[in-house]
Short mmCIF file of C-alpha atoms in Angstrom, two decimals:
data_model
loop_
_atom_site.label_atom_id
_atom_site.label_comp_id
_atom_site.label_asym_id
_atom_site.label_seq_id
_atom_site.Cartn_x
_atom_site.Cartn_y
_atom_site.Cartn_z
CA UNK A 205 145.77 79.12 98.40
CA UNK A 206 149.11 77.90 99.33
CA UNK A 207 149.91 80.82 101.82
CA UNK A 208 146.52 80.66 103.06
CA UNK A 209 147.30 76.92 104.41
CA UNK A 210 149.61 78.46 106.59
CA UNK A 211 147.43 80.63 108.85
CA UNK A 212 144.42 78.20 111.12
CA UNK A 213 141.44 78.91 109.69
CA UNK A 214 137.57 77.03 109.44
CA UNK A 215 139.00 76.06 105.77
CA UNK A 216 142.59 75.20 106.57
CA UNK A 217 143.37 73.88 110.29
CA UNK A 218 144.34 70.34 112.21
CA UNK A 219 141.27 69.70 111.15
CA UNK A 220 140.56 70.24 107.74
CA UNK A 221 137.19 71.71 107.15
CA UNK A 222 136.43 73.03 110.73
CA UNK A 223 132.65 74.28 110.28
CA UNK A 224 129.25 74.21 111.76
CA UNK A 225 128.01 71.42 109.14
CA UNK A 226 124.02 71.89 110.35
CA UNK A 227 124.15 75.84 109.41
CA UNK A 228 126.28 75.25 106.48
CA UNK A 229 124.28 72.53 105.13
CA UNK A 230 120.92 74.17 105.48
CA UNK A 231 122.28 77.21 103.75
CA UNK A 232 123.72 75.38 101.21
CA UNK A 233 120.46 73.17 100.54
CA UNK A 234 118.66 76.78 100.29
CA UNK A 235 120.97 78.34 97.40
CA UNK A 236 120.41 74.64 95.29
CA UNK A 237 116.55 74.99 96.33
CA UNK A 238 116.87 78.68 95.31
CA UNK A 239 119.13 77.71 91.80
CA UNK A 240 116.64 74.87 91.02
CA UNK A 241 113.16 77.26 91.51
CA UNK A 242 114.75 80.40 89.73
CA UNK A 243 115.45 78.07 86.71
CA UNK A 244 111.51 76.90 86.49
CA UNK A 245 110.34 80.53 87.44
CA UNK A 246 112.09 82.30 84.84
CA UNK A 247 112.41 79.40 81.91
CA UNK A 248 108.84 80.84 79.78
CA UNK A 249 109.62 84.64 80.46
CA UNK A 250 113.49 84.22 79.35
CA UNK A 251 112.65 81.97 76.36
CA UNK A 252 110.46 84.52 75.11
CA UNK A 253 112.12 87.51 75.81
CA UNK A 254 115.53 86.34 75.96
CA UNK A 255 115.69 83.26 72.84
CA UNK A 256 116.87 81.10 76.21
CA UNK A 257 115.24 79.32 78.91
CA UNK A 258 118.60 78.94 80.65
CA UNK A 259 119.04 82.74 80.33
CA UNK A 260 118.54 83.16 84.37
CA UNK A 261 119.51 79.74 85.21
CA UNK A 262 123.55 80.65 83.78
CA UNK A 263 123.60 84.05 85.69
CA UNK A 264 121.82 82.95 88.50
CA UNK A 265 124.54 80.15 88.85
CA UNK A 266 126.85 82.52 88.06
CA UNK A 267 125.95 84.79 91.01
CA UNK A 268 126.49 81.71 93.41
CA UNK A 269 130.00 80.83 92.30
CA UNK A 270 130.93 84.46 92.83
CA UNK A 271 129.16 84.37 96.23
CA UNK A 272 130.87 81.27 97.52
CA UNK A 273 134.25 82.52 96.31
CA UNK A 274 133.86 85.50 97.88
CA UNK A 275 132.71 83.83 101.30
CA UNK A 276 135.66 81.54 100.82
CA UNK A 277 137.70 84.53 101.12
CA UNK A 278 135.65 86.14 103.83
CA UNK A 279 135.75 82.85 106.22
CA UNK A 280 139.36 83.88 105.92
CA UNK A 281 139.32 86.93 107.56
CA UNK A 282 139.52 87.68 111.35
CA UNK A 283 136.46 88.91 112.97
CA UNK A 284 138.47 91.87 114.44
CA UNK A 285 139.54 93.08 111.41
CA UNK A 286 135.89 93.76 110.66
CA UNK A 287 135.90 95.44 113.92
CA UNK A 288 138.23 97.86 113.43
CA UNK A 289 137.34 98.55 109.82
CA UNK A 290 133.91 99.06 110.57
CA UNK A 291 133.60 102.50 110.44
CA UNK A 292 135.45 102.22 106.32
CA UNK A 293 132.74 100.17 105.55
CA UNK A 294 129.74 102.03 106.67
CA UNK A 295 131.43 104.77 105.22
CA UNK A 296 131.68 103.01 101.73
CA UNK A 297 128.07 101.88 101.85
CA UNK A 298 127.11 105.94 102.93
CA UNK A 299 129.30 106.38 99.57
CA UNK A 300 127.25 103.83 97.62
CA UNK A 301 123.95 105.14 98.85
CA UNK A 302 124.32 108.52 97.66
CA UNK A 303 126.06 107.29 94.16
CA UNK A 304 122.80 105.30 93.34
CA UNK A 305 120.39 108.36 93.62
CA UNK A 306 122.86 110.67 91.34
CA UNK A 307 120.86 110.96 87.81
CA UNK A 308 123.69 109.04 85.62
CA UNK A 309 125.08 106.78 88.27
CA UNK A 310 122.27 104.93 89.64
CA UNK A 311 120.28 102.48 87.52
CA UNK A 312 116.75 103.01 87.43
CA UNK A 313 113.90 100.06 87.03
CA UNK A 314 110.82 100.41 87.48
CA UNK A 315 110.71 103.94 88.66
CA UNK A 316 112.99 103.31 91.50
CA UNK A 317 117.01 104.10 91.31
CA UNK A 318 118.54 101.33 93.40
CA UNK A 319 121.28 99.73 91.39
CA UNK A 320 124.79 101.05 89.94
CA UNK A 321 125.63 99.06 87.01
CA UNK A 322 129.19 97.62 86.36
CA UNK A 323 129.44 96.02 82.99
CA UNK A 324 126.95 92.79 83.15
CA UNK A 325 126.16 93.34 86.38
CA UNK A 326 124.38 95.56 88.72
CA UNK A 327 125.25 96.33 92.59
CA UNK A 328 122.66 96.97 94.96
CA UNK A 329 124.13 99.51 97.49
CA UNK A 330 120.71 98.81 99.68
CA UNK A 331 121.99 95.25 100.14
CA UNK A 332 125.62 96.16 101.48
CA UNK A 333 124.10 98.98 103.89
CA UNK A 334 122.44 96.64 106.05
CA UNK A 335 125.42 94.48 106.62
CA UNK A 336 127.54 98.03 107.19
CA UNK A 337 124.78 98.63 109.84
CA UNK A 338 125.20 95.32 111.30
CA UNK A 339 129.06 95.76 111.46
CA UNK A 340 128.31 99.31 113.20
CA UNK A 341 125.95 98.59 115.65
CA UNK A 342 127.78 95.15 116.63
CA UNK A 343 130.68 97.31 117.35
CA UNK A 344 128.30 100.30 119.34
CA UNK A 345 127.51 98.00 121.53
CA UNK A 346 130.73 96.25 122.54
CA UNK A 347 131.66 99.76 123.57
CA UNK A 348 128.91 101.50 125.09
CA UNK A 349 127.21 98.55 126.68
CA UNK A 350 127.01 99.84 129.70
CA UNK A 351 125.64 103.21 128.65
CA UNK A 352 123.40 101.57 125.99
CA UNK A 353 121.35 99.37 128.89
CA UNK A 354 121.67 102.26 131.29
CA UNK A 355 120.30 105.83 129.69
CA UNK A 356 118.06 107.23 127.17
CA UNK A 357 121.20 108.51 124.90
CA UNK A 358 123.16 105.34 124.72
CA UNK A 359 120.34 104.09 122.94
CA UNK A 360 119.63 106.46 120.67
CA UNK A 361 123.01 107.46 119.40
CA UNK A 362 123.36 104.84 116.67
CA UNK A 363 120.64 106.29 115.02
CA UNK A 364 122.01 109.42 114.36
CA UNK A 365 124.25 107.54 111.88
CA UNK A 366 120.97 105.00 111.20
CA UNK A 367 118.76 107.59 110.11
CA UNK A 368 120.59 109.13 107.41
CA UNK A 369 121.10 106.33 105.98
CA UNK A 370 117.44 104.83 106.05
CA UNK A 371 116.57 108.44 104.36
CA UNK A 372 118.76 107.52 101.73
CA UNK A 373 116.86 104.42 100.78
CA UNK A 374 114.01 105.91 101.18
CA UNK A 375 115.34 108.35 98.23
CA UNK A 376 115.69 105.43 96.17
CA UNK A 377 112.85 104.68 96.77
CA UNK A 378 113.28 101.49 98.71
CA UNK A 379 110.67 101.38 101.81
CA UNK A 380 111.10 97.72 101.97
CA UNK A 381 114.68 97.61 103.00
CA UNK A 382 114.24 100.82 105.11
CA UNK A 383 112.37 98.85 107.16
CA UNK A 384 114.41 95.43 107.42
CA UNK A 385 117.49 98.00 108.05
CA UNK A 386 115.51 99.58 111.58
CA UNK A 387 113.80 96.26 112.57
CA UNK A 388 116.87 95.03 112.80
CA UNK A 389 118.86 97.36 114.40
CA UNK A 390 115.62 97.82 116.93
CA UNK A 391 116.54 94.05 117.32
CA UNK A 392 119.80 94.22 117.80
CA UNK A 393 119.82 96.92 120.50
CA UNK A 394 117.22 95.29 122.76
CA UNK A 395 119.31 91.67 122.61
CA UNK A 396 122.17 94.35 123.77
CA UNK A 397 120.58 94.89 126.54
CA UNK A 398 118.09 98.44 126.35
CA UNK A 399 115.30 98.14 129.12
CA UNK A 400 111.55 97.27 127.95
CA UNK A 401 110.49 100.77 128.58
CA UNK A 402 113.19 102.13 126.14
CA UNK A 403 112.37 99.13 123.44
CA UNK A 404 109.08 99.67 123.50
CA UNK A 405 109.09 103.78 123.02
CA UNK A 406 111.26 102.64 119.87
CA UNK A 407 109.09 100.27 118.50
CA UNK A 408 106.11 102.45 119.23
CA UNK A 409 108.14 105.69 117.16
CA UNK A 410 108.99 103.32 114.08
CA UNK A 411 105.48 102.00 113.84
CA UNK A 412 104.21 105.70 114.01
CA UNK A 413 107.10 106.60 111.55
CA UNK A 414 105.59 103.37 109.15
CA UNK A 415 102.27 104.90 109.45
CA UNK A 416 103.50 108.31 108.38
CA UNK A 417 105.55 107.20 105.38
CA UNK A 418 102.21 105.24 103.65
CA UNK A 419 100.00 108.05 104.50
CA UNK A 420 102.60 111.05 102.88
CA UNK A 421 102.80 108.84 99.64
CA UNK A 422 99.54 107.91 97.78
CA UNK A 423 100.93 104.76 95.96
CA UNK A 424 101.89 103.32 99.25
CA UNK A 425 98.58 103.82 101.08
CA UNK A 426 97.16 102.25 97.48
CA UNK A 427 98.55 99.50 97.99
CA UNK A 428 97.79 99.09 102.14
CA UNK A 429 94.16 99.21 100.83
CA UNK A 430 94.70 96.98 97.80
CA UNK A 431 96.02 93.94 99.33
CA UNK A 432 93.14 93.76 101.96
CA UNK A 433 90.89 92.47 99.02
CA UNK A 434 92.99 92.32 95.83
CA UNK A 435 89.57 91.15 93.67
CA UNK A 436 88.41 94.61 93.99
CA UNK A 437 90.85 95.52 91.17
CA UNK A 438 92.38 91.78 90.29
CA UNK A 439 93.27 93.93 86.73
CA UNK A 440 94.89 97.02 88.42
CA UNK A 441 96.64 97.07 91.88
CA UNK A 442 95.75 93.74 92.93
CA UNK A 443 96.87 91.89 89.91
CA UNK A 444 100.05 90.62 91.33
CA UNK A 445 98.88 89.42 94.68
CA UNK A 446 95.80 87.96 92.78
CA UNK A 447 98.07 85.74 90.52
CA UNK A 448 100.10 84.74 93.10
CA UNK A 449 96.94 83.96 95.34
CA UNK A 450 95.84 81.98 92.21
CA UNK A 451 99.32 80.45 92.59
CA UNK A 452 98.96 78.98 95.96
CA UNK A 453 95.49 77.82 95.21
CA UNK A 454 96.40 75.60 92.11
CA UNK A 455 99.32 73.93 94.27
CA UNK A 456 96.97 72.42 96.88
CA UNK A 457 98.66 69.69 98.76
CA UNK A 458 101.27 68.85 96.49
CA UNK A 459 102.27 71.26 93.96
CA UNK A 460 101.34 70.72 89.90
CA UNK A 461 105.37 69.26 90.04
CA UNK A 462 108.19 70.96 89.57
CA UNK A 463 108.29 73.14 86.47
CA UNK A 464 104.47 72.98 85.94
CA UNK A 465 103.45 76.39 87.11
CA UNK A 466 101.14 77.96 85.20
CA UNK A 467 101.11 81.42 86.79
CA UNK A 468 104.78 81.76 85.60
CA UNK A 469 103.97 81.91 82.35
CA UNK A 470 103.39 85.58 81.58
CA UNK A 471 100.47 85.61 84.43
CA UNK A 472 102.62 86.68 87.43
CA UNK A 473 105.32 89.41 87.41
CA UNK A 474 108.52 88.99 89.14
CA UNK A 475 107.83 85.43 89.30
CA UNK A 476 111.70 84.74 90.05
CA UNK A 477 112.56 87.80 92.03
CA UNK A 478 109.91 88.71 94.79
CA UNK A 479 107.53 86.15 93.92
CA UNK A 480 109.50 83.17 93.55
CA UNK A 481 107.78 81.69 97.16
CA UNK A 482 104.26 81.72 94.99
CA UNK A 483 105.53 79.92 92.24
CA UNK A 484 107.33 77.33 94.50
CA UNK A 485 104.57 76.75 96.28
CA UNK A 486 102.38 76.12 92.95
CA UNK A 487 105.26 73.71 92.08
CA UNK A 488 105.68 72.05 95.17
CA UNK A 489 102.68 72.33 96.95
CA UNK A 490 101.64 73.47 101.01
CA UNK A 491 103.87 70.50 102.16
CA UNK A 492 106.69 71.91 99.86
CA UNK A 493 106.67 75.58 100.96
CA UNK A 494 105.89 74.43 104.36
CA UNK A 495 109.37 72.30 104.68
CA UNK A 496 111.07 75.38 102.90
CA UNK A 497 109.37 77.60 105.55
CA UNK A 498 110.94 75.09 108.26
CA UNK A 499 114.54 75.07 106.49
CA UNK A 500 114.53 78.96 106.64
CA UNK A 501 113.23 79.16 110.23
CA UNK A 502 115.91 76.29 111.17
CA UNK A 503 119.04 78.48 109.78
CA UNK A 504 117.66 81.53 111.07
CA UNK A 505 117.11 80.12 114.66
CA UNK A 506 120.87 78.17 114.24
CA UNK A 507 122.38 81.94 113.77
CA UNK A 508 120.87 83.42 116.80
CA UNK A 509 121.82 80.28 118.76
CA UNK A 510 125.46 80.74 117.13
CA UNK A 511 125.26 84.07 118.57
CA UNK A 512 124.19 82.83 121.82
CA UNK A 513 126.85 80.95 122.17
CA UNK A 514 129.42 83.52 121.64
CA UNK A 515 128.16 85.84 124.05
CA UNK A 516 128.54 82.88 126.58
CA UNK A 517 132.00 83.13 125.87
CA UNK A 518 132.00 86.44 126.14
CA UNK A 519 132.48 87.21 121.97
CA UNK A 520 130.28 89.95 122.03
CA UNK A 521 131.06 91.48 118.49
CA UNK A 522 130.86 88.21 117.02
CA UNK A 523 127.59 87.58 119.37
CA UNK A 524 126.02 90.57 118.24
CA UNK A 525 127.20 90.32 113.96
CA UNK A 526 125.23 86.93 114.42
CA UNK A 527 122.07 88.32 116.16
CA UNK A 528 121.79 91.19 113.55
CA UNK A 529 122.22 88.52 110.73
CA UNK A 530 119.33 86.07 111.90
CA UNK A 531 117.41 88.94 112.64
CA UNK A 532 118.17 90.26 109.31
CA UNK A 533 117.33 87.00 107.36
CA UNK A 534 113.79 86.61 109.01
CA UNK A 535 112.61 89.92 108.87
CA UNK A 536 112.75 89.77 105.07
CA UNK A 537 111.66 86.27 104.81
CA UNK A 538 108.41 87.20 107.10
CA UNK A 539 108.17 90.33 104.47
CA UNK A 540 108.39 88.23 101.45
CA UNK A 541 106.18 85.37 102.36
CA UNK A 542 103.65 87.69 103.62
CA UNK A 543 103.41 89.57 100.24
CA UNK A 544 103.26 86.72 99.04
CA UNK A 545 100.20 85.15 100.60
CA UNK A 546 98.49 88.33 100.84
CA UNK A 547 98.99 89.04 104.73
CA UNK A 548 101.10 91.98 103.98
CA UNK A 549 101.08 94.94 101.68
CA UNK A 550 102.90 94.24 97.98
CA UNK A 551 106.46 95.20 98.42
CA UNK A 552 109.61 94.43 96.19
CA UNK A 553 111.73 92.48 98.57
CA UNK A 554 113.45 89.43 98.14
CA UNK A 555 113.26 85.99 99.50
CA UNK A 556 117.17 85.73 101.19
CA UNK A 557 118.86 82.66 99.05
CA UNK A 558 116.14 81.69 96.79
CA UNK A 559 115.14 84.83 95.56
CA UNK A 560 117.21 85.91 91.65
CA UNK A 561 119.35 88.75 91.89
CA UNK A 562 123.37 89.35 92.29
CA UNK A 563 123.31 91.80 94.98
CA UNK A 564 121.14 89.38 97.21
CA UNK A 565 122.78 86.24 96.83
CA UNK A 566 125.81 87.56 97.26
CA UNK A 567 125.41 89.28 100.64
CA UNK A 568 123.56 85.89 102.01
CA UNK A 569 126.53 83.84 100.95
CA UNK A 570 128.70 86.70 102.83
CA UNK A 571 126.68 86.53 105.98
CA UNK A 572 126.79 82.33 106.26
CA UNK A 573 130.99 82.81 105.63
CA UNK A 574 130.08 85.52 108.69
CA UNK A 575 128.50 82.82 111.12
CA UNK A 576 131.17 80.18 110.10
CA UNK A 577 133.89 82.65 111.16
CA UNK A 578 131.95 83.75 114.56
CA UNK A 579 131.48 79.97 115.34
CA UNK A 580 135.35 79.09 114.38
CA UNK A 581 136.33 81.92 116.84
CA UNK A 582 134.09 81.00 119.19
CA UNK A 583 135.39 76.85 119.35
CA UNK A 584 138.60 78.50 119.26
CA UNK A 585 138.33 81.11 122.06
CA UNK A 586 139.78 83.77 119.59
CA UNK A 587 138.72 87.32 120.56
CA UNK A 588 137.43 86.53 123.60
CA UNK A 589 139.50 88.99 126.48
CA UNK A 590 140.29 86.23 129.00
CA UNK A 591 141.70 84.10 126.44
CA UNK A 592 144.89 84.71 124.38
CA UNK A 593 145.84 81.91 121.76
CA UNK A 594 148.75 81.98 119.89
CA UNK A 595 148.57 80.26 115.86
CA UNK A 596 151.11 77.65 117.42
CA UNK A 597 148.48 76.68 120.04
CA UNK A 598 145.95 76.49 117.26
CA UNK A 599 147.92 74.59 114.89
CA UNK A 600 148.98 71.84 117.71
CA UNK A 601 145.02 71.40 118.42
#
């Protein structure tokens, strides 16, 4: 850490701790909101099944440490290094994607092969491919900007490399994080720029390409006709969205208090991985998930300002890394909530920092260390073309 004093950074600078305290502190209130309802979700299920109630509270906690000491080291790192190194790291997560499929390799749970376990723990390629894509497309269209919001090919280029990669986790399967991976890099292209015309074609092909994928497989289009009235087979296909239904309905107002959820006990599956936001809401009530709704909306929208600002100062990769991060965050928290309360087919996704699982938390606290970086930059006119600071300059203030 010693050596690390002696480069300017958001952890070590004239400063001290030179961060954006509103993102950081709503991220940060997120993962302890996250630690504190994974504990209560999983304490009956791991008791029973586990002889400890703390079983998923210690690796969940865990999980966080490694995550913040990995964005420690991230928040370190220069935002062109990820620039250039781009391409090695959608090439490692192209590497990761095929190694999960391979019988032997890949973990399978569930009937679906999307983990590689190491020791204890388990990786979850799907989770590193969408920050790869970020990384790629942020770095597309810093270079072909011009031909990106001026022709047909420009904008669909990118998904030459895209598309192999969303067939991969669709060979996992994982449909859910297929579709996070295009929404956002459908996002990310029109903020770069593309014309209406061209966005909407796109949008209009991946909702066809939506429709396709539930009609070819039968369990899919199951369950686009189950959740429209779960009660017509509360025992079969609809039991999970039914319990979690129930979930929301014993919370009311104000929750049955924290740890009091019923549904948790041995009534709802997943109840700390994609359902977590039902059994929150049980705890906590409408005004709880509501105020966890607005904390989630608030660091998503402080992102996408973050990125708004650097594209004022004419940061474009950082601008763009940010946009496909907020982007990113909601469209899986709209997906999860809206499994959750029924408004949207039910899909194994999780919630982004409250939600158990390694992989997950991880990447979120990876992403925050991300948007610190981009914003340090940014203050600091690093990497932008019409500016060239020296470490001196940055050291003297």
């Amino acid at each position: 850490m010693f050596g690390l004093r002696l480069v300017p950074s958001p952890l070590f600078g004239p400063r001290g701790l030179d961060l954006d305290f509103p993102l950081l502190a709503g991220c940060l209130a997120l993962l302890g909101l996250g630690l504190v309802m994974v504990t209560s979700a999983s304490s009956e299920v791991a008791a029973a099944n586990l002889g400890s109630p703390l079983y998923y509270f210690w690796r969940h906690a865990i999980y966080l440490l490694i995550g913040l000491g990995i964005a420690a080291a991230i928040i370190m790192v220069p935002l062109d290094l990820w620039r250039k190194g781009s391409p090695l790291v959608l090439l490692g997560a192209f590497v990761l994607l095929i190694a999960v499929i391979v019988p032997g390799v890949g973990r399978e749970v569930n009937g679906a092969m999307r983990w590689i376990g190491f020791g204890m723990f388990n990786v979850q390629p799907s989770e590193l491919a969408k920050v790869a894509a970020i990384f790629f497309l942020a770095g597309y269209l810093v270079r072909r900007q011009d031909e990106v919001q001026g022709s047909w090919m420009g904008f669909f280029k990118p998904f030459v490399i895209l598309l192999p990669m969303a067939v991969l986790l669709l060979m996992e399967p994982d449909f859910g994080a297929t579709v996070v991976l295009m929404g956002t890099a459908i996002g990310m292209l029109f903020l770069g720029g593309v014309g209406m015309l061209r966005f909407l074609f796109m949008v209009a092909l991946a909702v066809g390409a939506v429709a396709l994928l539930v009609v070819l497989e039968p369990y899919r289009m199951q369950r686009m006709t189950t959740f429209t009235d779960p009660w017509s087979d509360q025992f079969g296909a609809g039991y999970q969205l039914a319990q979690a239904l129930i979930a929301f309905g014993r919370g009311g107002w104000l929750g049955e208090g924290l740890g009091a959820s019923v549904q948790k006990q041995f009534y709802l599956p997943e109840a700390h991985t994609d359902f977590v936001f039902a059994v929150l809401a049980e705890e906590l009530g409408a005004v709880g998930a509501l105020l966890t709704v607005a904390l989630f909306v608030f660091v998503t929208l402080r992102a996408l300002y973050l990125g708004l600002l650097a594209e004022r100062s004419d940061q474009l990769f950082g601008a763009y890394v940010a946009y496909g991060i907020g982007i990113m965050w909601i469209g899986q928290f709209l997906i999860n909530v809206g499994v959750n309360v029924g408004l949207l087919p039910t899909k194994g996704l999780t919630l982004p920092f409250l939600s158990y699982g390694g992989s997950s938390l991880i990447v979120c606290c990876i992403c925050l260390a991300l948007l610190l970086r981009i914003d340090w930059e940014r203050r600091h006119a690093l990497g932008n073309a019409e500016v060239e600071l020296t470490e001196e300059d940055l050291a003297h203030g």
